[in-house]
Amino acid sequence: MKPNLSINFLGIKLKNPILSASGTFGYGYELADLIPLKKLGAIVTKTITLEPRCGNDQPRIAEVASGMLNTIGLQNIGVKAFVKEPLEQLKKVGVPVIVSVAGTSVKEYVETIKILSVQDAISAVELNLSCPNLKKKIVCHDLPLVKDVIRSVKKVSRVPIIAKLSPLVTDIAELALCSQNAGADGITLANTYPAMSIDVKTFKYKLSTVKGGMSGPCIKPMAVCCVYDAYQKINIPIIGCGGIQTGEDALEFMLVGARVISIGSASLVSPKRLVEIIYEMENILKEKNIKDVKEVVGMLNTVKTVC
Ligand SMILES: Cc1cc2nc3c(=O)[nH]c(=O)nc-3n(C[C@H](O)[C@H](O)[C@H](O)COP(=O)(O)O)c2cc1C
């Protein structure tokens, strides 16, 4: 018998736990000719800001062993243009839409979410808290700001708020708990890892901004560890993210506590991977005689670790 892959996430009914990860899937609808979007659990859009942004200079992407670096710089058309065109197109796709939002200040996050809040096509907002604030620190490294952003957007949002955290902090579980206490309804773990690479043939940095974010298989064990640690401290659902390439990878995250998962770099290799991962996951559950994917959430993470 086919295992049941449907899962409730923050009150949203998902066909399965497979989501696109922000920034690696455009606004979502553009990929309709390449993959059957209807099969996905949900689409997470690329990050939207209050004003349009042209992003960083090229080169913005570099390959590294078992992964990639990027420094896109949140290129996007701005929230007003987003609700006019991409959101209208997304409505036709018929899967839940999670809009990723970033800002350099509390005011920017709040203003953007106020504009999104009147749209009924949006199921949830994911706060990208890994972007630089006005002091050029990433938001996640400024704990009072993290709390302030979450508390403030909760006041104006009519949909659940998911905090997407940077893994580069001393204690990811503390940061997740602090986000939960500030009112976050869910947590995404995690964003990319700060990293850099140099081309020794040309003696040049591979990215225009020198440093960027690392993603892909090389970050998976670290991302799984973030989910494991956070799951022990929080009781809101987690989106697991980082290096997932296969159904096995996806289940690894779920076994330590992710309720759903999002896939980034793998869809840059082939957007079809997202759908293939759904089938791979289904086959593993079938082999293991597990009837419902919900059974595996946190299955291996039941004992509190003492360090
Ligand atoms: C090219 C590229 C662009 C990205 N843009 C965003 C973004 O706009 N907002 C965001 O929250 N994360 C962004 N990310 C991070 C991904 O959503 C994801 O958290 C990260 O890549 C780890 O997952 P992966 O290893 O499956 O790629 C981007 C990643 C890549 C590779």
Short mmCIF file of C-alpha atoms and ligand atoms in Angstrom, two decimals:
data_model
loop_
_atom_site.label_atom_id
_atom_site.label_comp_id
_atom_site.label_asym_id
_atom_site.label_seq_id
_atom_site.Cartn_x
_atom_site.Cartn_y
_atom_site.Cartn_z
CA MET A 1 0.00 0.00 0.00
CA LYS A 2 1.13 3.54 -0.76
CA PRO A 3 2.28 5.39 2.37
CA ASN A 4 0.45 8.58 3.21
CA LEU A 5 2.73 11.54 2.48
CA SER A 6 0.23 14.30 3.27
CA ILE A 7 1.09 16.39 6.27
CA ASN A 8 -0.33 19.34 8.12
CA PHE A 9 2.13 22.18 8.52
CA LEU A 10 1.05 25.25 10.50
CA GLY A 11 -2.56 24.51 9.65
CA ILE A 12 -1.74 24.23 5.93
CA LYS A 13 -2.61 20.92 4.30
CA LEU A 14 0.39 19.79 2.23
CA LYS A 15 0.24 16.88 -0.27
CA ASN A 16 3.71 15.90 0.87
CA PRO A 17 6.56 17.39 2.92
CA ILE A 18 8.65 18.56 -0.07
CA LEU A 19 9.03 22.32 -0.57
CA SER A 20 11.24 24.42 -2.80
CA ALA A 21 13.85 26.45 -0.89
CA SER A 22 13.88 30.21 -1.23
CA GLY A 23 16.01 31.72 -3.98
CA THR A 24 16.62 28.52 -5.90
CA PHE A 25 13.24 28.22 -7.58
CA GLY A 26 12.56 31.76 -8.82
CA TYR A 27 9.09 32.95 -7.87
CA GLY A 28 7.97 29.37 -8.57
CA TYR A 29 5.53 29.66 -11.46
CA GLU A 30 8.34 30.09 -14.06
CA LEU A 31 9.19 26.40 -13.66
CA ALA A 32 5.72 25.19 -14.68
CA ASP A 33 6.99 24.00 -18.09
CA LEU A 34 9.81 21.99 -16.50
CA ILE A 35 8.09 20.15 -13.65
CA PRO A 36 4.53 19.39 -12.52
CA LEU A 37 4.38 22.05 -9.79
CA LYS A 38 1.09 20.65 -8.51
CA LYS A 39 2.98 17.64 -7.12
CA LEU A 40 4.95 19.77 -4.63
CA GLY A 41 3.99 20.19 -1.00
CA ALA A 42 4.45 23.96 -1.23
CA ILE A 43 6.45 26.61 -3.04
CA VAL A 44 8.71 28.94 -1.08
CA THR A 45 9.38 32.00 -3.24
CA LYS A 46 12.69 33.78 -3.62
CA THR A 47 13.12 36.48 -0.98
CA ILE A 48 11.09 39.66 -1.54
CA THR A 49 12.01 43.06 -0.13
CA LEU A 50 10.05 46.31 0.22
CA GLU A 51 11.87 47.96 -2.68
CA PRO A 52 13.27 46.24 -5.79
CA ARG A 53 16.93 45.18 -5.55
CA CYS A 54 19.32 44.57 -8.43
CA GLY A 55 21.57 42.25 -6.41
CA ASN A 56 25.34 41.98 -6.29
CA ASP A 57 27.86 42.22 -9.12
CA GLN A 58 28.96 39.12 -11.04
CA PRO A 59 30.42 36.62 -10.36
CA ARG A 60 27.69 35.62 -7.94
CA ILE A 61 28.04 31.82 -8.09
CA ALA A 62 31.03 29.52 -7.69
CA GLU A 63 31.32 25.77 -7.49
CA VAL A 64 33.20 24.20 -4.57
CA ALA A 65 33.76 20.55 -3.65
CA SER A 66 30.33 18.98 -3.04
CA GLY A 67 28.56 22.31 -3.08
CA MET A 68 28.37 25.88 -4.28
CA LEU A 69 28.79 29.45 -3.10
CA ASN A 70 26.37 32.24 -3.94
CA THR A 71 26.15 35.94 -3.41
CA ILE A 72 22.98 36.86 -5.28
CA GLY A 73 22.33 39.81 -2.97
CA LEU A 74 18.55 39.34 -2.77
CA GLN A 75 17.85 40.47 -6.33
CA ASN A 76 14.07 40.82 -6.62
CA ILE A 77 11.36 43.01 -8.11
CA GLY A 78 10.05 44.36 -4.79
CA VAL A 79 6.83 43.48 -3.00
CA LYS A 80 4.47 45.74 -4.97
CA ALA A 81 5.50 44.23 -8.33
CA PHE A 82 5.48 40.75 -6.74
CA VAL A 83 1.81 40.92 -5.77
CA LYS A 84 0.86 42.23 -9.23
CA GLU A 85 2.46 39.56 -11.42
CA PRO A 86 4.23 36.54 -9.84
CA LEU A 87 1.61 36.12 -7.11
CA GLU A 88 -1.20 36.20 -9.67
CA GLN A 89 0.61 33.46 -11.63
CA LEU A 90 1.23 31.45 -8.45
CA LYS A 91 -2.48 31.50 -7.63
CA LYS A 92 -3.08 29.48 -10.81
CA VAL A 93 -0.59 26.76 -9.77
CA GLY A 94 -2.79 25.59 -6.93
CA VAL A 95 -0.16 24.68 -4.29
CA PRO A 96 0.35 26.53 -1.00
CA VAL A 97 2.64 29.54 -1.37
CA ILE A 98 5.10 30.60 1.32
CA VAL A 99 6.58 34.02 0.63
CA SER A 100 10.12 34.70 1.82
CA VAL A 101 10.66 38.23 3.11
CA ALA A 102 13.78 40.18 4.09
CA GLY A 103 14.51 43.70 5.25
CA THR A 104 17.33 45.77 6.69
CA SER A 105 15.16 47.10 9.53
CA VAL A 106 12.05 46.16 11.50
CA LYS A 107 10.13 48.80 9.57
CA GLU A 108 11.03 47.24 6.22
CA TYR A 109 9.92 43.76 7.32
CA VAL A 110 6.66 45.16 8.72
CA GLU A 111 5.85 47.30 5.67
CA THR A 112 6.48 44.38 3.31
CA ILE A 113 4.31 42.02 5.33
CA LYS A 114 1.51 44.60 5.57
CA ILE A 115 1.35 44.61 1.76
CA LEU A 116 1.41 40.80 1.60
CA SER A 117 -1.12 40.43 4.40
CA VAL A 118 -4.07 41.55 2.31
CA GLN A 119 -3.35 38.81 -0.25
CA ASP A 120 -5.41 35.67 0.28
CA ALA A 121 -3.15 33.53 -1.94
CA ILE A 122 -0.39 33.38 0.66
CA SER A 123 -0.30 30.51 3.18
CA ALA A 124 2.68 31.65 5.29
CA VAL A 125 5.62 34.04 5.36
CA GLU A 126 9.20 32.89 5.85
CA LEU A 127 11.40 35.59 7.36
CA ASN A 128 14.87 35.51 5.89
CA LEU A 129 16.83 36.55 8.98
CA SER A 130 20.22 35.94 7.39
CA CYS A 131 20.41 39.20 5.47
CA PRO A 132 22.45 42.19 6.68
CA ASN A 133 20.80 44.74 8.96
CA LEU A 134 21.45 48.50 8.88
CA LYS A 135 24.68 47.95 10.85
CA LYS A 136 25.78 45.38 8.23
CA LYS A 137 25.50 42.56 10.75
CA ILE A 138 23.24 39.68 9.76
CA VAL A 139 19.91 39.92 11.56
CA CYS A 140 20.45 36.55 13.30
CA HIS A 141 23.57 37.95 14.97
CA ASP A 142 21.55 40.70 16.59
CA LEU A 143 19.27 38.89 19.05
CA PRO A 144 17.23 41.95 20.15
CA LEU A 145 16.57 42.66 16.46
CA VAL A 146 15.49 39.04 15.80
CA LYS A 147 12.95 39.33 18.63
CA ASP A 148 11.82 42.76 17.52
CA VAL A 149 11.31 41.68 13.89
CA ILE A 150 9.31 38.59 14.85
CA ARG A 151 7.15 40.38 17.44
CA SER A 152 6.46 43.27 15.09
CA VAL A 153 5.57 41.20 12.02
CA LYS A 154 3.31 38.97 14.11
CA LYS A 155 1.21 42.02 14.91
CA VAL A 156 0.49 42.73 11.23
CA SER A 157 0.47 39.26 9.67
CA ARG A 158 -2.68 37.21 9.21
CA VAL A 159 -0.66 34.13 8.19
CA PRO A 160 1.86 32.01 10.15
CA ILE A 161 5.39 33.38 10.44
CA ILE A 162 8.36 31.07 9.92
CA ALA A 163 11.80 32.29 11.03
CA LYS A 164 14.60 31.11 8.73
CA LEU A 165 17.78 31.12 10.76
CA SER A 166 21.45 31.36 9.93
CA PRO A 167 23.36 28.29 11.15
CA LEU A 168 26.41 30.42 11.98
CA VAL A 169 25.59 31.15 15.60
CA THR A 170 27.02 29.86 18.87
CA ASP A 171 23.87 27.99 19.86
CA ILE A 172 21.27 27.34 17.17
CA ALA A 173 18.81 25.81 19.65
CA GLU A 174 18.88 28.99 21.78
CA LEU A 175 18.25 31.12 18.70
CA ALA A 176 15.37 28.85 17.67
CA LEU A 177 13.92 29.04 21.19
CA CYS A 178 14.27 32.80 21.25
CA SER A 179 12.41 32.97 17.89
CA GLN A 180 9.67 30.72 19.26
CA ASN A 181 9.34 32.87 22.39
CA ALA A 182 9.09 35.99 20.24
CA GLY A 183 6.08 34.44 18.50
CA ALA A 184 7.43 32.54 15.47
CA ASP A 185 5.04 29.79 14.38
CA GLY A 186 7.75 27.71 12.67
CA ILE A 187 11.50 27.63 12.09
CA THR A 188 13.54 26.92 8.97
CA LEU A 189 16.94 25.35 9.60
CA ALA A 190 18.99 26.46 8.00
CA ASN A 191 20.26 29.05 5.58
CA THR A 192 23.67 28.89 3.89
CA TYR A 193 27.03 28.91 5.70
CA PRO A 194 29.34 31.91 5.20
CA ALA A 195 32.24 30.78 3.02
CA MET A 196 34.74 31.88 0.39
CA SER A 197 36.92 30.46 -2.34
CA ILE A 198 39.88 31.66 -4.38
CA ASP A 199 40.86 30.85 -7.95
CA VAL A 200 44.54 30.09 -7.71
CA LYS A 201 44.95 30.19 -11.51
CA THR A 202 43.99 33.87 -11.58
CA PHE A 203 44.72 34.81 -7.95
CA LYS A 204 41.19 36.20 -7.74
CA TYR A 205 38.30 35.65 -5.37
CA LYS A 206 35.62 33.52 -6.95
CA LEU A 207 32.80 35.81 -5.80
CA SER A 208 32.49 39.55 -6.41
CA THR A 209 31.74 40.11 -2.73
CA VAL A 210 34.63 37.83 -1.63
CA LYS A 211 32.39 35.92 0.81
CA GLY A 212 29.08 34.24 0.07
CA GLY A 213 26.79 31.51 1.32
CA MET A 214 27.68 27.83 0.93
CA SER A 215 25.01 25.27 0.10
CA GLY A 216 24.72 21.76 -1.28
CA PRO A 217 25.69 18.28 -0.01
CA CYS A 218 28.75 19.61 1.87
CA ILE A 219 26.49 21.37 4.43
CA LYS A 220 24.02 18.54 4.99
CA PRO A 221 25.51 16.97 8.14
CA MET A 222 25.78 20.41 9.76
CA ALA A 223 22.20 21.29 8.81
CA VAL A 224 20.90 17.95 10.15
CA CYS A 225 22.70 18.75 13.41
CA CYS A 226 20.95 22.14 13.60
CA VAL A 227 17.55 20.44 13.28
CA TYR A 228 18.50 17.80 15.87
CA ASP A 229 19.57 20.44 18.42
CA ALA A 230 16.63 22.79 17.85
CA TYR A 231 14.04 19.98 17.98
CA GLN A 232 15.16 19.24 21.53
CA LYS A 233 14.37 22.78 22.68
CA ILE A 234 11.34 23.99 20.69
CA ASN A 235 7.82 22.79 20.12
CA ILE A 236 6.97 24.59 16.89
CA PRO A 237 7.45 22.78 13.55
CA ILE A 238 10.75 22.84 11.67
CA ILE A 239 11.47 23.07 7.94
CA GLY A 240 14.72 21.13 7.43
CA CYS A 241 16.99 22.53 4.74
CA GLY A 242 20.57 22.08 3.60
CA GLY A 243 22.15 19.77 1.08
CA ILE A 244 19.14 17.55 0.43
CA GLN A 245 19.60 15.70 -2.86
CA THR A 246 17.62 12.49 -2.38
CA GLY A 247 14.65 10.99 -0.60
CA GLU A 248 17.08 9.45 1.88
CA ASP A 249 18.51 12.88 2.68
CA ALA A 250 15.02 14.25 3.20
CA LEU A 251 14.15 11.47 5.63
CA GLU A 252 17.37 12.05 7.55
CA PHE A 253 16.11 15.54 8.42
CA MET A 254 12.66 14.27 9.29
CA LEU A 255 13.98 11.51 11.56
CA VAL A 256 15.67 14.11 13.76
CA GLY A 257 12.65 16.38 13.87
CA ALA A 258 11.96 18.30 10.64
CA ARG A 259 8.23 18.22 9.89
CA VAL A 260 8.77 19.20 6.26
CA ILE A 261 11.86 19.90 4.19
CA SER A 262 12.95 22.38 1.53
CA ILE A 263 15.29 21.76 -1.35
CA GLY A 264 17.63 24.38 -2.75
CA SER A 265 20.81 23.67 -4.71
CA ALA A 266 19.59 20.27 -5.94
CA SER A 267 16.90 21.99 -7.96
CA LEU A 268 19.57 24.10 -9.66
CA VAL A 269 21.11 20.85 -10.93
CA SER A 270 17.66 19.71 -12.07
CA PRO A 271 14.31 21.14 -10.92
CA LYS A 272 12.90 17.65 -11.53
CA ARG A 273 14.78 16.47 -8.42
CA LEU A 274 12.01 17.90 -6.25
CA VAL A 275 9.44 15.53 -7.71
CA GLU A 276 11.88 12.60 -7.86
CA ILE A 277 12.61 13.08 -4.14
CA ILE A 278 8.89 12.70 -3.36
CA TYR A 279 8.86 9.28 -5.11
CA GLU A 280 12.15 8.23 -3.48
CA MET A 281 10.75 9.10 -0.06
CA GLU A 282 7.57 7.17 -0.80
CA ASN A 283 9.58 4.08 -1.83
CA ILE A 284 11.72 4.10 1.30
CA LEU A 285 8.64 4.34 3.52
CA LYS A 286 7.03 1.50 1.59
CA GLU A 287 10.15 -0.69 2.03
CA LYS A 288 10.15 0.07 5.75
CA ASN A 289 6.42 -0.64 5.97
CA ILE A 290 5.76 2.85 7.37
CA LYS A 291 2.21 3.86 6.53
CA ASP A 292 2.38 7.55 7.24
CA VAL A 293 5.26 9.99 6.83
CA LYS A 294 4.22 11.77 10.05
CA GLU A 295 5.44 8.70 11.97
CA VAL A 296 9.08 9.46 11.13
CA VAL A 297 9.07 13.08 12.37
CA GLY A 298 11.50 13.11 15.29
CA MET A 299 11.52 9.29 15.47
CA LEU A 300 15.23 9.23 16.35
CA ASN A 301 15.31 12.35 18.48
CA THR A 302 13.42 11.30 21.56
CA VAL A 303 16.15 11.39 24.17
CA LYS A 304 17.43 14.74 25.41
CA THR A 305 21.21 14.95 24.94
CA VAL A 306 23.28 16.24 27.82
CA CYS A 307 26.51 17.94 26.78
C1 LIG B 1 21.50 30.65 -5.66
C2 LIG B 1 20.89 30.67 -4.29
C3 LIG B 1 20.05 31.70 -3.92
C4 LIG B 1 19.48 31.73 -2.65
N1 LIG B 1 18.63 32.75 -2.31
C5 LIG B 1 18.00 32.74 -1.12
C6 LIG B 1 17.05 33.72 -0.79
O1 LIG B 1 16.72 34.61 -1.59
N2 LIG B 1 16.47 33.66 0.44
C7 LIG B 1 16.75 32.68 1.36
O2 LIG B 1 16.18 32.68 2.45
N3 LIG B 1 17.64 31.71 1.05
C8 LIG B 1 18.27 31.72 -0.15
N4 LIG B 1 19.14 30.72 -0.47
C9 LIG B 1 19.40 29.65 0.52
C10 LIG B 1 18.53 28.42 0.24
O3 LIG B 1 17.16 28.71 0.35
C11 LIG B 1 18.88 27.29 1.22
O4 LIG B 1 18.60 27.72 2.53
C12 LIG B 1 20.35 26.89 1.15
O5 LIG B 1 20.80 26.92 -0.18
C13 LIG B 1 20.61 25.50 1.73
O6 LIG B 1 19.89 24.52 1.05
P1 LIG B 1 20.52 23.63 -0.14
O7 LIG B 1 21.82 23.08 0.35
O8 LIG B 1 19.49 22.61 -0.43
O9 LIG B 1 20.75 24.56 -1.29
C14 LIG B 1 19.75 30.69 -1.73
C15 LIG B 1 20.59 29.64 -2.11
C16 LIG B 1 21.16 29.61 -3.37
C17 LIG B 1 22.05 28.47 -3.74
#
